[in-house]
Amino acid sequence: MAPAPLQLRPLWLGLTQMLWALPLGLLVCAPGVVMDWFHLLIIVVVQGKLPRFMWMVDLLPTVAVWAIFARAYHHLECYEKTGRAPLEGTLFYGRILLIFCAGTAPFLMWHFWVEHEAVFRVGALLFAVSSFLFIMHLNTLLRLIAEELPDPVLQGDTRLFARINTALMAVVLNILSAYLVCVALESRDPIFRRVMENISLQGQWLLVLLVLPAVSSTGIMIWKTRRTVLLLLFPEPPAPTPPPESAPPLAP
């Protein structure tokens, strides 16, 4: 049985905001795409007229992305309060991951500026791990939401892509762990050191490319779920039935 339209409205709002926040978050986290240009814009506009602590406005894009995610979770919580018990635990862990990601996101930007600082490097790694876990959580959340909607095709697709995306993110976590182990080994082999240096130079973009398939498929599933909810809110009117054809006159 489909939920009432008034109950589906906060779900539609939450999915819409999440659909905007996911690609924006990827753009903010990609090196040199948003943060560097925003920092350059501030330098050109203010020309050193701001106090030193005001340079924290560089964090505005990151804060905006996680604020959209937080607003989306607020709407999902309103939807969960209408009696969706399976979502309660998932939303609770999602809020914890959301707070942790928002707290460690500035370390990613600071690591780009001060690459040799160990504290910023560890903070950036914590942000990467928490972001991977957050993507896994989103797939679990979408699967639970799809199970409550009367669309078996959406349920099957969400269940399949949730497994695929979780496996992809687990592979990325294993690759990242293997890279950190290789860095800790500090081998003196020149070929090994040259390979590790090249990976370190392109590591940020390689990490984005590894995460991109899971993020894009998660965004597609958010869009499909949102479309299903929209059709439940505004069902299509039935097609008009053609008038019955009149019988041909009988021959004399």
PDB file of N, CA and C in Angstrom, residues 43-93:
ATOM      1  N   ILE A  43      41.242  36.319  -2.803  1.00  0.00           N
ATOM      2  CA  ILE A  43      42.484  37.094  -2.856  1.00  0.00           C
ATOM      3  C   ILE A  43      42.333  38.289  -3.791  1.00  0.00           C
ATOM      4  N   VAL A  44      41.710  38.087  -4.947  1.00  0.00           N
ATOM      5  CA  VAL A  44      41.565  39.162  -5.926  1.00  0.00           C
ATOM      6  C   VAL A  44      40.587  40.233  -5.437  1.00  0.00           C
ATOM      7  N   VAL A  45      39.499  39.807  -4.787  1.00  0.00           N
ATOM      8  CA  VAL A  45      38.459  40.755  -4.401  1.00  0.00           C
ATOM      9  C   VAL A  45      38.873  41.583  -3.187  1.00  0.00           C
ATOM     10  N   VAL A  46      39.324  40.907  -2.135  1.00  0.00           N
ATOM     11  CA  VAL A  46      39.592  41.634  -0.897  1.00  0.00           C
ATOM     12  C   VAL A  46      40.979  42.252  -0.888  1.00  0.00           C
ATOM     13  N   GLN A  47      41.952  41.661  -1.624  1.00  0.00           N
ATOM     14  CA  GLN A  47      43.300  42.220  -1.747  1.00  0.00           C
ATOM     15  C   GLN A  47      43.946  42.508  -0.388  1.00  0.00           C
ATOM     16  N   GLY A  48      43.865  41.538   0.492  1.00  0.00           N
ATOM     17  CA  GLY A  48      44.534  41.645   1.775  1.00  0.00           C
ATOM     18  C   GLY A  48      43.871  42.562   2.773  1.00  0.00           C
ATOM     19  N   LYS A  49      42.617  42.950   2.565  1.00  0.00           N
ATOM     20  CA  LYS A  49      41.936  43.866   3.474  1.00  0.00           C
ATOM     21  C   LYS A  49      41.250  43.161   4.632  1.00  0.00           C
ATOM     22  N   LEU A  50      41.135  41.839   4.572  1.00  0.00           N
ATOM     23  CA  LEU A  50      40.473  41.104   5.634  1.00  0.00           C
ATOM     24  C   LEU A  50      41.470  40.700   6.713  1.00  0.00           C
ATOM     25  N   PRO A  51      41.036  40.603   7.955  1.00  0.00           N
ATOM     26  CA  PRO A  51      41.910  40.052   8.993  1.00  0.00           C
ATOM     27  C   PRO A  51      42.239  38.592   8.697  1.00  0.00           C
ATOM     28  N   ARG A  52      43.244  38.094   9.422  1.00  0.00           N
ATOM     29  CA  ARG A  52      43.718  36.746   9.124  1.00  0.00           C
ATOM     30  C   ARG A  52      42.661  35.692   9.397  1.00  0.00           C
ATOM     31  N   PHE A  53      41.888  35.838  10.464  1.00  0.00           N
ATOM     32  CA  PHE A  53      40.904  34.814  10.786  1.00  0.00           C
ATOM     33  C   PHE A  53      39.762  34.787   9.765  1.00  0.00           C
ATOM     34  N   MET A  54      39.587  35.872   8.996  1.00  0.00           N
ATOM     35  CA  MET A  54      38.515  35.895   8.015  1.00  0.00           C
ATOM     36  C   MET A  54      38.801  35.032   6.799  1.00  0.00           C
ATOM     37  N   TRP A  55      40.015  34.491   6.700  1.00  0.00           N
ATOM     38  CA  TRP A  55      40.296  33.583   5.588  1.00  0.00           C
ATOM     39  C   TRP A  55      39.569  32.259   5.747  1.00  0.00           C
ATOM     40  N   MET A  56      38.915  32.083   6.902  1.00  0.00           N
ATOM     41  CA  MET A  56      38.107  30.889   7.085  1.00  0.00           C
ATOM     42  C   MET A  56      36.890  30.873   6.172  1.00  0.00           C
ATOM     43  N   VAL A  57      36.613  31.991   5.484  1.00  0.00           N
ATOM     44  CA  VAL A  57      35.495  31.982   4.531  1.00  0.00           C
ATOM     45  C   VAL A  57      35.777  31.045   3.365  1.00  0.00           C
ATOM     46  N   ASP A  58      37.022  30.588   3.229  1.00  0.00           N
ATOM     47  CA  ASP A  58      37.312  29.585   2.209  1.00  0.00           C
ATOM     48  C   ASP A  58      36.532  28.299   2.440  1.00  0.00           C
ATOM     49  N   LEU A  59      36.071  28.105   3.665  1.00  0.00           N
ATOM     50  CA  LEU A  59      35.329  26.895   3.990  1.00  0.00           C
ATOM     51  C   LEU A  59      33.854  26.994   3.618  1.00  0.00           C
ATOM     52  N   LEU A  60      33.422  28.119   3.067  1.00  0.00           N
ATOM     53  CA  LEU A  60      32.007  28.292   2.765  1.00  0.00           C
ATOM     54  C   LEU A  60      31.457  27.237   1.796  1.00  0.00           C
ATOM     55  N   PRO A  61      32.150  26.888   0.697  1.00  0.00           N
ATOM     56  CA  PRO A  61      31.592  25.833  -0.162  1.00  0.00           C
ATOM     57  C   PRO A  61      31.407  24.505   0.555  1.00  0.00           C
ATOM     58  N   THR A  62      32.397  24.123   1.384  1.00  0.00           N
ATOM     59  CA  THR A  62      32.278  22.870   2.122  1.00  0.00           C
ATOM     60  C   THR A  62      31.137  22.926   3.126  1.00  0.00           C
ATOM     61  N   VAL A  63      31.034  24.044   3.849  1.00  0.00           N
ATOM     62  CA  VAL A  63      29.959  24.190   4.824  1.00  0.00           C
ATOM     63  C   VAL A  63      28.597  24.160   4.135  1.00  0.00           C
ATOM     64  N   ALA A  64      28.501  24.768   2.947  1.00  0.00           N
ATOM     65  CA  ALA A  64      27.232  24.796   2.218  1.00  0.00           C
ATOM     66  C   ALA A  64      26.797  23.392   1.812  1.00  0.00           C
ATOM     67  N   VAL A  65      27.749  22.575   1.350  1.00  0.00           N
ATOM     68  CA  VAL A  65      27.409  21.211   0.924  1.00  0.00           C
ATOM     69  C   VAL A  65      26.880  20.391   2.085  1.00  0.00           C
ATOM     70  N   TRP A  66      27.572  20.426   3.220  1.00  0.00           N
ATOM     71  CA  TRP A  66      27.132  19.619   4.360  1.00  0.00           C
ATOM     72  C   TRP A  66      25.884  20.198   5.002  1.00  0.00           C
ATOM     73  N   ALA A  67      25.644  21.502   4.834  1.00  0.00           N
ATOM     74  CA  ALA A  67      24.384  22.075   5.311  1.00  0.00           C
ATOM     75  C   ALA A  67      23.207  21.554   4.480  1.00  0.00           C
ATOM     76  N   ILE A  68      23.414  21.387   3.173  1.00  0.00           N
ATOM     77  CA  ILE A  68      22.355  20.810   2.336  1.00  0.00           C
ATOM     78  C   ILE A  68      22.088  19.370   2.728  1.00  0.00           C
ATOM     79  N   PHE A  69      23.145  18.608   2.986  1.00  0.00           N
ATOM     80  CA  PHE A  69      22.963  17.231   3.451  1.00  0.00           C
ATOM     81  C   PHE A  69      22.199  17.204   4.781  1.00  0.00           C
ATOM     82  N   ALA A  70      22.557  18.110   5.695  1.00  0.00           N
ATOM     83  CA  ALA A  70      21.869  18.140   6.987  1.00  0.00           C
ATOM     84  C   ALA A  70      20.391  18.495   6.818  1.00  0.00           C
ATOM     85  N   ARG A  71      20.088  19.400   5.905  1.00  0.00           N
ATOM     86  CA  ARG A  71      18.692  19.750   5.647  1.00  0.00           C
ATOM     87  C   ARG A  71      17.940  18.562   5.045  1.00  0.00           C
ATOM     88  N   ALA A  72      18.606  17.827   4.158  1.00  0.00           N
ATOM     89  CA  ALA A  72      17.979  16.633   3.579  1.00  0.00           C
ATOM     90  C   ALA A  72      17.673  15.604   4.652  1.00  0.00           C
ATOM     91  N   TYR A  73      18.576  15.420   5.594  1.00  0.00           N
ATOM     92  CA  TYR A  73      18.338  14.457   6.670  1.00  0.00           C
ATOM     93  C   TYR A  73      17.224  14.937   7.594  1.00  0.00           C
ATOM     94  N   HIS A  74      17.076  16.239   7.730  1.00  0.00           N
ATOM     95  CA  HIS A  74      15.969  16.753   8.533  1.00  0.00           C
ATOM     96  C   HIS A  74      14.624  16.352   7.921  1.00  0.00           C
ATOM     97  N   HIS A  75      14.506  16.464   6.600  1.00  0.00           N
ATOM     98  CA  HIS A  75      13.266  16.060   5.936  1.00  0.00           C
ATOM     99  C   HIS A  75      13.062  14.550   6.023  1.00  0.00           C
ATOM    100  N   LEU A  76      14.145  13.785   5.917  1.00  0.00           N
ATOM    101  CA  LEU A  76      14.009  12.336   6.039  1.00  0.00           C
ATOM    102  C   LEU A  76      13.589  11.938   7.453  1.00  0.00           C
ATOM    103  N   GLU A  77      14.048  12.679   8.440  1.00  0.00           N
ATOM    104  CA  GLU A  77      13.605  12.413   9.813  1.00  0.00           C
ATOM    105  C   GLU A  77      12.122  12.715   9.971  1.00  0.00           C
ATOM    106  N   CYS A  78      11.629  13.774   9.312  1.00  0.00           N
ATOM    107  CA  CYS A  78      10.195  14.057   9.350  1.00  0.00           C
ATOM    108  C   CYS A  78       9.411  12.935   8.682  1.00  0.00           C
ATOM    109  N   TYR A  79       9.950  12.374   7.636  1.00  0.00           N
ATOM    110  CA  TYR A  79       9.289  11.233   6.984  1.00  0.00           C
ATOM    111  C   TYR A  79       9.334  10.004   7.877  1.00  0.00           C
ATOM    112  N   GLU A  80      10.447   9.803   8.586  1.00  0.00           N
ATOM    113  CA  GLU A  80      10.591   8.633   9.462  1.00  0.00           C
ATOM    114  C   GLU A  80       9.641   8.711  10.652  1.00  0.00           C
ATOM    115  N   LYS A  81       9.301   9.912  11.102  1.00  0.00           N
ATOM    116  CA  LYS A  81       8.417  10.067  12.263  1.00  0.00           C
ATOM    117  C   LYS A  81       6.979   9.683  11.964  1.00  0.00           C
ATOM    118  N   THR A  82       6.665   9.441  10.676  1.00  0.00           N
ATOM    119  CA  THR A  82       5.305   9.027  10.344  1.00  0.00           C
ATOM    120  C   THR A  82       5.109   7.527  10.507  1.00  0.00           C
ATOM    121  N   GLY A  83       6.102   6.828  11.047  1.00  0.00           N
ATOM    122  CA  GLY A  83       5.935   5.405  11.325  1.00  0.00           C
ATOM    123  C   GLY A  83       6.883   4.490  10.596  1.00  0.00           C
ATOM    124  N   ARG A  84       7.953   5.022   9.995  1.00  0.00           N
ATOM    125  CA  ARG A  84       8.919   4.198   9.258  1.00  0.00           C
ATOM    126  C   ARG A  84      10.010   3.732  10.216  1.00  0.00           C
ATOM    127  N   ALA A  85       9.734   2.671  10.971  1.00  0.00           N
ATOM    128  CA  ALA A  85      10.677   2.201  11.993  1.00  0.00           C
ATOM    129  C   ALA A  85      12.000   1.716  11.423  1.00  0.00           C
ATOM    130  N   PRO A  86      12.056   1.013  10.256  1.00  0.00           N
ATOM    131  CA  PRO A  86      13.359   0.550   9.760  1.00  0.00           C
ATOM    132  C   PRO A  86      14.348   1.668   9.456  1.00  0.00           C
ATOM    133  N   LEU A  87      13.858   2.893   9.258  1.00  0.00           N
ATOM    134  CA  LEU A  87      14.759   3.999   8.949  1.00  0.00           C
ATOM    135  C   LEU A  87      15.365   4.640  10.182  1.00  0.00           C
ATOM    136  N   GLU A  88      14.875   4.340  11.352  1.00  0.00           N
ATOM    137  CA  GLU A  88      15.316   5.042  12.556  1.00  0.00           C
ATOM    138  C   GLU A  88      16.795   4.812  12.830  1.00  0.00           C
ATOM    139  N   GLY A  89      17.215   3.543  12.871  1.00  0.00           N
ATOM    140  CA  GLY A  89      18.617   3.248  13.140  1.00  0.00           C
ATOM    141  C   GLY A  89      19.535   3.721  12.035  1.00  0.00           C
ATOM    142  N   THR A  90      19.102   3.584  10.771  1.00  0.00           N
ATOM    143  CA  THR A  90      19.930   4.013   9.645  1.00  0.00           C
ATOM    144  C   THR A  90      20.133   5.517   9.657  1.00  0.00           C
ATOM    145  N   LEU A  91      19.084   6.280   9.950  1.00  0.00           N
ATOM    146  CA  LEU A  91      19.226   7.734  10.017  1.00  0.00           C
ATOM    147  C   LEU A  91      20.101   8.164  11.196  1.00  0.00           C
ATOM    148  N   PHE A  92      20.055   7.408  12.286  1.00  0.00           N
ATOM    149  CA  PHE A  92      20.891   7.754  13.440  1.00  0.00           C
ATOM    150  C   PHE A  92      22.380   7.619  13.081  1.00  0.00           C
ATOM    151  N   TYR A  93      22.770   6.487  12.476  1.00  0.00           N
ATOM    152  CA  TYR A  93      24.162   6.316  12.074  1.00  0.00           C
ATOM    153  C   TYR A  93      24.539   7.286  10.957  1.00  0.00           C
TER     154      TYR A  93
END
